[in-house]
Amino acid sequence: MKNFTDEKTLLREIKNGNGEAFEFLFNSYYPRLRGYAARFVTDEEAVRDIIQESFLRFWEKRDLIEAVSISSLLFAMVRNACLNYLKHLQLVEQHNLEHLDKVVGQEELYYWDFNLSPEYTLLYKELQQQISLVMSDLPSRCREVFEMSRFKKMKNREIADALQISTTAVEKHIAKALARFSAHFKDKYPLDVYIAILAWLLSE
């Protein structure tokens, strides 16, 4: 297998659909991501599923990824997936996660959005306003589909049946909305904020 040690080259090859580059990415990051996810989720099978699903979404949405740290984005995606898993189990609420700030090492960089300081509270409010701004600028059907997908957590087939459109049309509306969000946040905020938003966009 070719060694894609340069991250920019690796991302470019993945965006071009290079399966070998994606396999290199998976093999390179899987061990660290598994250890990271295990800090959130104790079920080993669930951890495997979370990581594999995160890689799958990375591959499926690779066209949206522009000039970001692959490492930062993958950790953010896995973190979000773990949080969603825990919320689904109704084991924790977001405000009960203060202990995660105590994690040390490189991975602590990916806990910034659990910080409950006034500074980040203001950032959350600002981001919510910006998200609402992008949503209001979307065509009505595109906005409706995106809300059903991201906020009501409906599957593409469920959305298609509810709106009596094809799943292909649903996918196109979601892709259009994601591209609008990505373009809006890419140049407006620092890289770490953009990565967090992008990780959210790549999650269902």
mmCIF file with all atom_site columns, C-alpha atoms in Angstrom:
data_model
loop_
_atom_site.group_PDB
_atom_site.id
_atom_site.type_symbol
_atom_site.label_atom_id
_atom_site.label_alt_id
_atom_site.label_comp_id
_atom_site.label_asym_id
_atom_site.label_entity_id
_atom_site.label_seq_id
_atom_site.pdbx_PDB_ins_code
_atom_site.Cartn_x
_atom_site.Cartn_y
_atom_site.Cartn_z
_atom_site.occupancy
_atom_site.B_iso_or_equiv
_atom_site.pdbx_formal_charge
_atom_site.auth_seq_id
_atom_site.auth_comp_id
_atom_site.auth_asym_id
_atom_site.auth_atom_id
_atom_site.pdbx_PDB_model_num
ATOM 1   C CA . MET A 1 1   ? 0.000   0.000  0.000  1.00 0.00 ? 1   MET A CA 1
ATOM 2   C CA . LYS A 1 2   ? 1.261   3.468  -0.892 1.00 0.00 ? 2   LYS A CA 1
ATOM 3   C CA . ASN A 1 3   ? 2.332   5.665  2.030  1.00 0.00 ? 3   ASN A CA 1
ATOM 4   C CA . PHE A 1 4   ? 0.380   8.951  1.966  1.00 0.00 ? 4   PHE A CA 1
ATOM 5   C CA . THR A 1 5   ? 2.375   10.734 4.672  1.00 0.00 ? 5   THR A CA 1
ATOM 6   C CA . ASP A 1 6   ? 1.609   14.252 3.448  1.00 0.00 ? 6   ASP A CA 1
ATOM 7   C CA . GLU A 1 7   ? -1.845  15.216 4.727  1.00 0.00 ? 7   GLU A CA 1
ATOM 8   C CA . LYS A 1 8   ? -2.607  17.618 1.898  1.00 0.00 ? 8   LYS A CA 1
ATOM 9   C CA . THR A 1 9   ? -1.792  14.930 -0.660 1.00 0.00 ? 9   THR A CA 1
ATOM 10  C CA . LEU A 1 10  ? -3.848  12.404 1.284  1.00 0.00 ? 10  LEU A CA 1
ATOM 11  C CA . LEU A 1 11  ? -6.894  14.672 1.378  1.00 0.00 ? 11  LEU A CA 1
ATOM 12  C CA . ARG A 1 12  ? -6.547  15.528 -2.312 1.00 0.00 ? 12  ARG A CA 1
ATOM 13  C CA . GLU A 1 13  ? -6.361  11.850 -3.255 1.00 0.00 ? 13  GLU A CA 1
ATOM 14  C CA . ILE A 1 14  ? -9.382  10.985 -1.112 1.00 0.00 ? 14  ILE A CA 1
ATOM 15  C CA . LYS A 1 15  ? -11.389 13.827 -2.660 1.00 0.00 ? 15  LYS A CA 1
ATOM 16  C CA . ASN A 1 16  ? -10.423 12.399 -6.062 1.00 0.00 ? 16  ASN A CA 1
ATOM 17  C CA . GLY A 1 17  ? -11.922 9.060  -5.035 1.00 0.00 ? 17  GLY A CA 1
ATOM 18  C CA . ASN A 1 18  ? -8.661  7.194  -4.429 1.00 0.00 ? 18  ASN A CA 1
ATOM 19  C CA . GLY A 1 19  ? -9.694  4.099  -2.465 1.00 0.00 ? 19  GLY A CA 1
ATOM 20  C CA . GLU A 1 20  ? -6.106  3.254  -1.590 1.00 0.00 ? 20  GLU A CA 1
ATOM 21  C CA . ALA A 1 21  ? -5.656  6.650  0.048  1.00 0.00 ? 21  ALA A CA 1
ATOM 22  C CA . PHE A 1 22  ? -8.854  6.155  2.031  1.00 0.00 ? 22  PHE A CA 1
ATOM 23  C CA . GLU A 1 23  ? -7.677  2.728  3.182  1.00 0.00 ? 23  GLU A CA 1
ATOM 24  C CA . PHE A 1 24  ? -4.409  4.314  4.317  1.00 0.00 ? 24  PHE A CA 1
ATOM 25  C CA . LEU A 1 25  ? -6.412  6.920  6.252  1.00 0.00 ? 25  LEU A CA 1
ATOM 26  C CA . PHE A 1 26  ? -8.519  4.242  7.943  1.00 0.00 ? 26  PHE A CA 1
ATOM 27  C CA . ASN A 1 27  ? -5.539  2.099  8.934  1.00 0.00 ? 27  ASN A CA 1
ATOM 28  C CA . SER A 1 28  ? -3.586  5.108  10.179 1.00 0.00 ? 28  SER A CA 1
ATOM 29  C CA . TYR A 1 29  ? -6.276  6.624  12.389 1.00 0.00 ? 29  TYR A CA 1
ATOM 30  C CA . TYR A 1 30  ? -8.434  3.709  13.491 1.00 0.00 ? 30  TYR A CA 1
ATOM 31  C CA . PRO A 1 31  ? -6.339  2.707  16.567 1.00 0.00 ? 31  PRO A CA 1
ATOM 32  C CA . ARG A 1 32  ? -6.203  6.260  17.971 1.00 0.00 ? 32  ARG A CA 1
ATOM 33  C CA . LEU A 1 33  ? -9.870  6.914  17.251 1.00 0.00 ? 33  LEU A CA 1
ATOM 34  C CA . ARG A 1 34  ? -10.869 3.665  18.937 1.00 0.00 ? 34  ARG A CA 1
ATOM 35  C CA . GLY A 1 35  ? -8.935  4.626  22.065 1.00 0.00 ? 35  GLY A CA 1
ATOM 36  C CA . TYR A 1 36  ? -10.457 8.101  21.966 1.00 0.00 ? 36  TYR A CA 1
ATOM 37  C CA . ALA A 1 37  ? -14.028 6.848  21.520 1.00 0.00 ? 37  ALA A CA 1
ATOM 38  C CA . ALA A 1 38  ? -13.555 4.362  24.363 1.00 0.00 ? 38  ALA A CA 1
ATOM 39  C CA . ARG A 1 39  ? -13.261 7.334  26.736 1.00 0.00 ? 39  ARG A CA 1
ATOM 40  C CA . PHE A 1 40  ? -16.892 8.117  25.952 1.00 0.00 ? 40  PHE A CA 1
ATOM 41  C CA . VAL A 1 41  ? -18.442 4.733  25.192 1.00 0.00 ? 41  VAL A CA 1
ATOM 42  C CA . THR A 1 42  ? -17.607 1.507  27.025 1.00 0.00 ? 42  THR A CA 1
ATOM 43  C CA . ASP A 1 43  ? -19.364 -0.859 24.611 1.00 0.00 ? 43  ASP A CA 1
ATOM 44  C CA . GLU A 1 44  ? -16.607 -2.098 22.262 1.00 0.00 ? 44  GLU A CA 1
ATOM 45  C CA . GLU A 1 45  ? -19.020 -3.081 19.503 1.00 0.00 ? 45  GLU A CA 1
ATOM 46  C CA . ALA A 1 46  ? -20.653 0.340  19.635 1.00 0.00 ? 46  ALA A CA 1
ATOM 47  C CA . VAL A 1 47  ? -17.222 1.971  19.434 1.00 0.00 ? 47  VAL A CA 1
ATOM 48  C CA . ARG A 1 48  ? -16.385 -0.029 16.294 1.00 0.00 ? 48  ARG A CA 1
ATOM 49  C CA . ASP A 1 49  ? -19.696 0.926  14.710 1.00 0.00 ? 49  ASP A CA 1
ATOM 50  C CA . ILE A 1 50  ? -19.232 4.602  15.587 1.00 0.00 ? 50  ILE A CA 1
ATOM 51  C CA . ILE A 1 51  ? -15.773 4.760  14.049 1.00 0.00 ? 51  ILE A CA 1
ATOM 52  C CA . GLN A 1 52  ? -16.715 2.857  10.912 1.00 0.00 ? 52  GLN A CA 1
ATOM 53  C CA . GLU A 1 53  ? -19.766 5.066  10.422 1.00 0.00 ? 53  GLU A CA 1
ATOM 54  C CA . SER A 1 54  ? -17.646 8.190  10.883 1.00 0.00 ? 54  SER A CA 1
ATOM 55  C CA . PHE A 1 55  ? -15.186 7.024  8.229  1.00 0.00 ? 55  PHE A CA 1
ATOM 56  C CA . LEU A 1 56  ? -18.075 6.184  5.905  1.00 0.00 ? 56  LEU A CA 1
ATOM 57  C CA . ARG A 1 57  ? -19.522 9.690  6.262  1.00 0.00 ? 57  ARG A CA 1
ATOM 58  C CA . PHE A 1 58  ? -16.069 11.179 5.710  1.00 0.00 ? 58  PHE A CA 1
ATOM 59  C CA . TRP A 1 59  ? -15.848 9.266  2.420  1.00 0.00 ? 59  TRP A CA 1
ATOM 60  C CA . GLU A 1 60  ? -19.409 9.993  1.324  1.00 0.00 ? 60  GLU A CA 1
ATOM 61  C CA . LYS A 1 61  ? -19.103 13.748 2.006  1.00 0.00 ? 61  LYS A CA 1
ATOM 62  C CA . ARG A 1 62  ? -15.473 14.147 0.931  1.00 0.00 ? 62  ARG A CA 1
ATOM 63  C CA . ASP A 1 63  ? -16.443 16.763 -1.673 1.00 0.00 ? 63  ASP A CA 1
ATOM 64  C CA . LEU A 1 64  ? -17.361 19.157 1.154  1.00 0.00 ? 64  LEU A CA 1
ATOM 65  C CA . ILE A 1 65  ? -14.008 18.915 2.916  1.00 0.00 ? 65  ILE A CA 1
ATOM 66  C CA . GLU A 1 66  ? -11.677 21.776 2.091  1.00 0.00 ? 66  GLU A CA 1
ATOM 67  C CA . ALA A 1 67  ? -8.197  22.457 3.520  1.00 0.00 ? 67  ALA A CA 1
ATOM 68  C CA . VAL A 1 68  ? -8.810  21.233 7.065  1.00 0.00 ? 68  VAL A CA 1
ATOM 69  C CA . SER A 1 69  ? -6.815  19.065 9.420  1.00 0.00 ? 69  SER A CA 1
ATOM 70  C CA . ILE A 1 70  ? -7.933  15.500 8.707  1.00 0.00 ? 70  ILE A CA 1
ATOM 71  C CA . SER A 1 71  ? -6.991  14.524 12.240 1.00 0.00 ? 71  SER A CA 1
ATOM 72  C CA . SER A 1 72  ? -9.034  17.302 13.841 1.00 0.00 ? 72  SER A CA 1
ATOM 73  C CA . LEU A 1 73  ? -12.060 16.588 11.684 1.00 0.00 ? 73  LEU A CA 1
ATOM 74  C CA . LEU A 1 74  ? -12.027 12.831 12.329 1.00 0.00 ? 74  LEU A CA 1
ATOM 75  C CA . PHE A 1 75  ? -11.736 13.300 16.089 1.00 0.00 ? 75  PHE A CA 1
ATOM 76  C CA . ALA A 1 76  ? -14.549 15.869 16.036 1.00 0.00 ? 76  ALA A CA 1
ATOM 77  C CA . MET A 1 77  ? -16.774 13.546 14.006 1.00 0.00 ? 77  MET A CA 1
ATOM 78  C CA . VAL A 1 78  ? -16.131 10.602 16.327 1.00 0.00 ? 78  VAL A CA 1
ATOM 79  C CA . ARG A 1 79  ? -16.740 12.788 19.374 1.00 0.00 ? 79  ARG A CA 1
ATOM 80  C CA . ASN A 1 80  ? -20.075 13.957 17.972 1.00 0.00 ? 80  ASN A CA 1
ATOM 81  C CA . ALA A 1 81  ? -21.064 10.396 17.119 1.00 0.00 ? 81  ALA A CA 1
ATOM 82  C CA . CYS A 1 82  ? -20.205 9.249  20.645 1.00 0.00 ? 82  CYS A CA 1
ATOM 83  C CA . LEU A 1 83  ? -22.241 12.066 22.143 1.00 0.00 ? 83  LEU A CA 1
ATOM 84  C CA . ASN A 1 84  ? -25.202 11.218 19.930 1.00 0.00 ? 84  ASN A CA 1
ATOM 85  C CA . TYR A 1 85  ? -24.910 7.578  20.974 1.00 0.00 ? 85  TYR A CA 1
ATOM 86  C CA . LEU A 1 86  ? -24.920 8.510  24.654 1.00 0.00 ? 86  LEU A CA 1
ATOM 87  C CA . LYS A 1 87  ? -27.830 10.890 24.213 1.00 0.00 ? 87  LYS A CA 1
ATOM 88  C CA . HIS A 1 88  ? -29.726 8.149  22.424 1.00 0.00 ? 88  HIS A CA 1
ATOM 89  C CA . LEU A 1 89  ? -29.220 5.905  25.438 1.00 0.00 ? 89  LEU A CA 1
ATOM 90  C CA . GLN A 1 90  ? -30.349 8.761  27.680 1.00 0.00 ? 90  GLN A CA 1
ATOM 91  C CA . LEU A 1 91  ? -27.342 8.146  29.883 1.00 0.00 ? 91  LEU A CA 1
ATOM 92  C CA . VAL A 1 92  ? -26.027 11.684 29.935 1.00 0.00 ? 92  VAL A CA 1
ATOM 93  C CA . GLU A 1 93  ? -26.997 15.235 29.116 1.00 0.00 ? 93  GLU A CA 1
ATOM 94  C CA . GLN A 1 94  ? -24.564 17.671 27.527 1.00 0.00 ? 94  GLN A CA 1
ATOM 95  C CA . HIS A 1 95  ? -24.294 19.760 30.707 1.00 0.00 ? 95  HIS A CA 1
ATOM 96  C CA . ASN A 1 96  ? -23.069 16.702 32.623 1.00 0.00 ? 96  ASN A CA 1
ATOM 97  C CA . LEU A 1 97  ? -19.920 16.310 30.555 1.00 0.00 ? 97  LEU A CA 1
ATOM 98  C CA . GLU A 1 98  ? -17.625 18.754 32.415 1.00 0.00 ? 98  GLU A CA 1
ATOM 99  C CA . HIS A 1 99  ? -15.284 15.908 33.379 1.00 0.00 ? 99  HIS A CA 1
ATOM 100 C CA . LEU A 1 100 ? -14.231 15.560 29.756 1.00 0.00 ? 100 LEU A CA 1
ATOM 101 C CA . ASP A 1 101 ? -12.229 18.786 30.074 1.00 0.00 ? 101 ASP A CA 1
ATOM 102 C CA . LYS A 1 102 ? -9.785  16.892 32.300 1.00 0.00 ? 102 LYS A CA 1
ATOM 103 C CA . VAL A 1 103 ? -8.562  14.691 29.459 1.00 0.00 ? 103 VAL A CA 1
ATOM 104 C CA . VAL A 1 104 ? -4.909  15.430 28.720 1.00 0.00 ? 104 VAL A CA 1
ATOM 105 C CA . GLY A 1 105 ? -2.790  15.015 25.625 1.00 0.00 ? 105 GLY A CA 1
ATOM 106 C CA . GLN A 1 106 ? -3.360  16.005 22.014 1.00 0.00 ? 106 GLN A CA 1
ATOM 107 C CA . GLU A 1 107 ? -6.976  14.853 22.075 1.00 0.00 ? 107 GLU A CA 1
ATOM 108 C CA . GLU A 1 108 ? -7.912  17.629 24.511 1.00 0.00 ? 108 GLU A CA 1
ATOM 109 C CA . LEU A 1 109 ? -7.970  19.949 21.492 1.00 0.00 ? 109 LEU A CA 1
ATOM 110 C CA . TYR A 1 110 ? -11.214 18.316 20.454 1.00 0.00 ? 110 TYR A CA 1
ATOM 111 C CA . TYR A 1 111 ? -13.049 19.117 23.677 1.00 0.00 ? 111 TYR A CA 1
ATOM 112 C CA . TRP A 1 112 ? -13.207 22.858 23.138 1.00 0.00 ? 112 TRP A CA 1
ATOM 113 C CA . ASP A 1 113 ? -16.937 22.858 22.464 1.00 0.00 ? 113 ASP A CA 1
ATOM 114 C CA . PHE A 1 114 ? -17.744 21.207 25.806 1.00 0.00 ? 114 PHE A CA 1
ATOM 115 C CA . ASN A 1 115 ? -16.272 24.215 27.602 1.00 0.00 ? 115 ASN A CA 1
ATOM 116 C CA . LEU A 1 116 ? -19.063 25.973 29.477 1.00 0.00 ? 116 LEU A CA 1
ATOM 117 C CA . SER A 1 117 ? -17.285 29.300 30.052 1.00 0.00 ? 117 SER A CA 1
ATOM 118 C CA . PRO A 1 118 ? -19.134 32.549 29.166 1.00 0.00 ? 118 PRO A CA 1
ATOM 119 C CA . GLU A 1 119 ? -16.883 32.943 26.126 1.00 0.00 ? 119 GLU A CA 1
ATOM 120 C CA . TYR A 1 120 ? -18.096 29.696 24.603 1.00 0.00 ? 120 TYR A CA 1
ATOM 121 C CA . THR A 1 121 ? -21.681 30.314 25.663 1.00 0.00 ? 121 THR A CA 1
ATOM 122 C CA . LEU A 1 122 ? -21.567 33.485 23.578 1.00 0.00 ? 122 LEU A CA 1
ATOM 123 C CA . LEU A 1 123 ? -19.998 31.563 20.707 1.00 0.00 ? 123 LEU A CA 1
ATOM 124 C CA . TYR A 1 124 ? -22.792 28.990 20.821 1.00 0.00 ? 124 TYR A CA 1
ATOM 125 C CA . LYS A 1 125 ? -25.377 31.759 20.610 1.00 0.00 ? 125 LYS A CA 1
ATOM 126 C CA . GLU A 1 126 ? -23.566 33.372 17.701 1.00 0.00 ? 126 GLU A CA 1
ATOM 127 C CA . LEU A 1 127 ? -23.266 30.074 15.855 1.00 0.00 ? 127 LEU A CA 1
ATOM 128 C CA . GLN A 1 128 ? -26.948 29.395 16.398 1.00 0.00 ? 128 GLN A CA 1
ATOM 129 C CA . GLN A 1 129 ? -27.711 32.780 14.855 1.00 0.00 ? 129 GLN A CA 1
ATOM 130 C CA . GLN A 1 130 ? -25.445 32.040 11.884 1.00 0.00 ? 130 GLN A CA 1
ATOM 131 C CA . ILE A 1 131 ? -27.044 28.629 11.391 1.00 0.00 ? 131 ILE A CA 1
ATOM 132 C CA . SER A 1 132 ? -30.466 30.265 11.399 1.00 0.00 ? 132 SER A CA 1
ATOM 133 C CA . LEU A 1 133 ? -29.195 32.811 8.872  1.00 0.00 ? 133 LEU A CA 1
ATOM 134 C CA . VAL A 1 134 ? -28.034 30.108 6.477  1.00 0.00 ? 134 VAL A CA 1
ATOM 135 C CA . MET A 1 135 ? -31.268 28.173 6.978  1.00 0.00 ? 135 MET A CA 1
ATOM 136 C CA . SER A 1 136 ? -33.383 31.230 6.165  1.00 0.00 ? 136 SER A CA 1
ATOM 137 C CA . ASP A 1 137 ? -31.430 31.733 2.933  1.00 0.00 ? 137 ASP A CA 1
ATOM 138 C CA . LEU A 1 138 ? -32.070 28.202 1.662  1.00 0.00 ? 138 LEU A CA 1
ATOM 139 C CA . PRO A 1 139 ? -34.839 27.542 -0.873 1.00 0.00 ? 139 PRO A CA 1
ATOM 140 C CA . SER A 1 140 ? -37.990 26.454 0.957  1.00 0.00 ? 140 SER A CA 1
ATOM 141 C CA . ARG A 1 141 ? -37.928 22.787 -0.089 1.00 0.00 ? 141 ARG A CA 1
ATOM 142 C CA . CYS A 1 142 ? -34.191 22.534 0.533  1.00 0.00 ? 142 CYS A CA 1
ATOM 143 C CA . ARG A 1 143 ? -34.663 24.008 4.013  1.00 0.00 ? 143 ARG A CA 1
ATOM 144 C CA . GLU A 1 144 ? -37.550 21.666 4.748  1.00 0.00 ? 144 GLU A CA 1
ATOM 145 C CA . VAL A 1 145 ? -35.529 18.603 3.756  1.00 0.00 ? 145 VAL A CA 1
ATOM 146 C CA . PHE A 1 146 ? -32.502 19.708 5.750  1.00 0.00 ? 146 PHE A CA 1
ATOM 147 C CA . GLU A 1 147 ? -34.576 20.367 8.872  1.00 0.00 ? 147 GLU A CA 1
ATOM 148 C CA . MET A 1 148 ? -36.139 16.912 8.631  1.00 0.00 ? 148 MET A CA 1
ATOM 149 C CA . SER A 1 149 ? -32.728 15.329 8.165  1.00 0.00 ? 149 SER A CA 1
ATOM 150 C CA . ARG A 1 150 ? -30.616 17.172 10.720 1.00 0.00 ? 150 ARG A CA 1
ATOM 151 C CA . PHE A 1 151 ? -33.102 18.351 13.334 1.00 0.00 ? 151 PHE A CA 1
ATOM 152 C CA . LYS A 1 152 ? -35.824 15.704 13.203 1.00 0.00 ? 152 LYS A CA 1
ATOM 153 C CA . LYS A 1 153 ? -33.270 12.930 12.543 1.00 0.00 ? 153 LYS A CA 1
ATOM 154 C CA . MET A 1 154 ? -35.336 11.399 9.748  1.00 0.00 ? 154 MET A CA 1
ATOM 155 C CA . LYS A 1 155 ? -33.781 9.020  7.242  1.00 0.00 ? 155 LYS A CA 1
ATOM 156 C CA . ASN A 1 156 ? -33.679 9.941  3.561  1.00 0.00 ? 156 ASN A CA 1
ATOM 157 C CA . ARG A 1 157 ? -36.342 7.349  2.709  1.00 0.00 ? 157 ARG A CA 1
ATOM 158 C CA . GLU A 1 158 ? -38.630 8.698  5.440  1.00 0.00 ? 158 GLU A CA 1
ATOM 159 C CA . ILE A 1 159 ? -38.202 12.242 4.125  1.00 0.00 ? 159 ILE A CA 1
ATOM 160 C CA . ALA A 1 160 ? -38.874 11.114 0.563  1.00 0.00 ? 160 ALA A CA 1
ATOM 161 C CA . ASP A 1 161 ? -42.068 9.317  1.601  1.00 0.00 ? 161 ASP A CA 1
ATOM 162 C CA . ALA A 1 162 ? -43.279 12.256 3.696  1.00 0.00 ? 162 ALA A CA 1
ATOM 163 C CA . LEU A 1 163 ? -42.705 14.807 0.931  1.00 0.00 ? 163 LEU A CA 1
ATOM 164 C CA . GLN A 1 164 ? -43.556 12.444 -1.936 1.00 0.00 ? 164 GLN A CA 1
ATOM 165 C CA . ILE A 1 165 ? -40.252 13.008 -3.702 1.00 0.00 ? 165 ILE A CA 1
ATOM 166 C CA . SER A 1 166 ? -37.443 10.646 -4.675 1.00 0.00 ? 166 SER A CA 1
ATOM 167 C CA . THR A 1 167 ? -34.547 9.784  -2.372 1.00 0.00 ? 167 THR A CA 1
ATOM 168 C CA . THR A 1 168 ? -32.273 11.206 -5.073 1.00 0.00 ? 168 THR A CA 1
ATOM 169 C CA . ALA A 1 169 ? -34.040 14.549 -4.735 1.00 0.00 ? 169 ALA A CA 1
ATOM 170 C CA . VAL A 1 170 ? -33.638 14.373 -0.953 1.00 0.00 ? 170 VAL A CA 1
ATOM 171 C CA . GLU A 1 171 ? -29.910 13.726 -1.330 1.00 0.00 ? 171 GLU A CA 1
ATOM 172 C CA . LYS A 1 172 ? -29.540 16.674 -3.719 1.00 0.00 ? 172 LYS A CA 1
ATOM 173 C CA . HIS A 1 173 ? -31.340 19.035 -1.335 1.00 0.00 ? 173 HIS A CA 1
ATOM 174 C CA . ILE A 1 174 ? -29.154 17.917 1.580  1.00 0.00 ? 174 ILE A CA 1
ATOM 175 C CA . ALA A 1 175 ? -25.974 18.253 -0.483 1.00 0.00 ? 175 ALA A CA 1
ATOM 176 C CA . LYS A 1 176 ? -26.996 21.766 -1.530 1.00 0.00 ? 176 LYS A CA 1
ATOM 177 C CA . ALA A 1 177 ? -27.663 22.776 2.070  1.00 0.00 ? 177 ALA A CA 1
ATOM 178 C CA . LEU A 1 178 ? -24.377 21.291 3.276  1.00 0.00 ? 178 LEU A CA 1
ATOM 179 C CA . ALA A 1 179 ? -22.448 23.160 0.607  1.00 0.00 ? 179 ALA A CA 1
ATOM 180 C CA . ARG A 1 180 ? -24.120 26.448 1.646  1.00 0.00 ? 180 ARG A CA 1
ATOM 181 C CA . PHE A 1 181 ? -23.235 25.853 5.310  1.00 0.00 ? 181 PHE A CA 1
ATOM 182 C CA . SER A 1 182 ? -19.658 24.887 4.515  1.00 0.00 ? 182 SER A CA 1
ATOM 183 C CA . ALA A 1 183 ? -19.103 27.966 2.346  1.00 0.00 ? 183 ALA A CA 1
ATOM 184 C CA . HIS A 1 184 ? -20.677 30.254 4.956  1.00 0.00 ? 184 HIS A CA 1
ATOM 185 C CA . PHE A 1 185 ? -18.551 29.105 7.893  1.00 0.00 ? 185 PHE A CA 1
ATOM 186 C CA . LYS A 1 186 ? -15.268 28.380 6.107  1.00 0.00 ? 186 LYS A CA 1
ATOM 187 C CA . ASP A 1 187 ? -14.012 31.962 5.905  1.00 0.00 ? 187 ASP A CA 1
ATOM 188 C CA . LYS A 1 188 ? -16.072 33.521 8.682  1.00 0.00 ? 188 LYS A CA 1
ATOM 189 C CA . TYR A 1 189 ? -14.655 31.648 11.716 1.00 0.00 ? 189 TYR A CA 1
ATOM 190 C CA . PRO A 1 190 ? -11.339 30.252 12.987 1.00 0.00 ? 190 PRO A CA 1
ATOM 191 C CA . LEU A 1 191 ? -10.345 26.803 11.812 1.00 0.00 ? 191 LEU A CA 1
ATOM 192 C CA . ASP A 1 192 ? -11.304 25.008 15.040 1.00 0.00 ? 192 ASP A CA 1
ATOM 193 C CA . VAL A 1 193 ? -14.827 26.442 14.901 1.00 0.00 ? 193 VAL A CA 1
ATOM 194 C CA . TYR A 1 194 ? -15.140 25.583 11.212 1.00 0.00 ? 194 TYR A CA 1
ATOM 195 C CA . ILE A 1 195 ? -14.018 22.012 11.939 1.00 0.00 ? 195 ILE A CA 1
ATOM 196 C CA . ALA A 1 196 ? -16.646 21.674 14.658 1.00 0.00 ? 196 ALA A CA 1
ATOM 197 C CA . ILE A 1 197 ? -19.345 22.965 12.315 1.00 0.00 ? 197 ILE A CA 1
ATOM 198 C CA . LEU A 1 198 ? -18.140 20.716 9.501  1.00 0.00 ? 198 LEU A CA 1
ATOM 199 C CA . ALA A 1 199 ? -18.181 17.706 11.831 1.00 0.00 ? 199 ALA A CA 1
ATOM 200 C CA . TRP A 1 200 ? -21.785 18.562 12.716 1.00 0.00 ? 200 TRP A CA 1
ATOM 201 C CA . LEU A 1 201 ? -22.695 18.873 9.048  1.00 0.00 ? 201 LEU A CA 1
ATOM 202 C CA . LEU A 1 202 ? -21.198 15.470 8.298  1.00 0.00 ? 202 LEU A CA 1
ATOM 203 C CA . SER A 1 203 ? -23.276 13.848 11.041 1.00 0.00 ? 203 SER A CA 1
ATOM 204 C CA . GLU A 1 204 ? -26.879 12.798 10.705 1.00 0.00 ? 204 GLU A CA 1
#
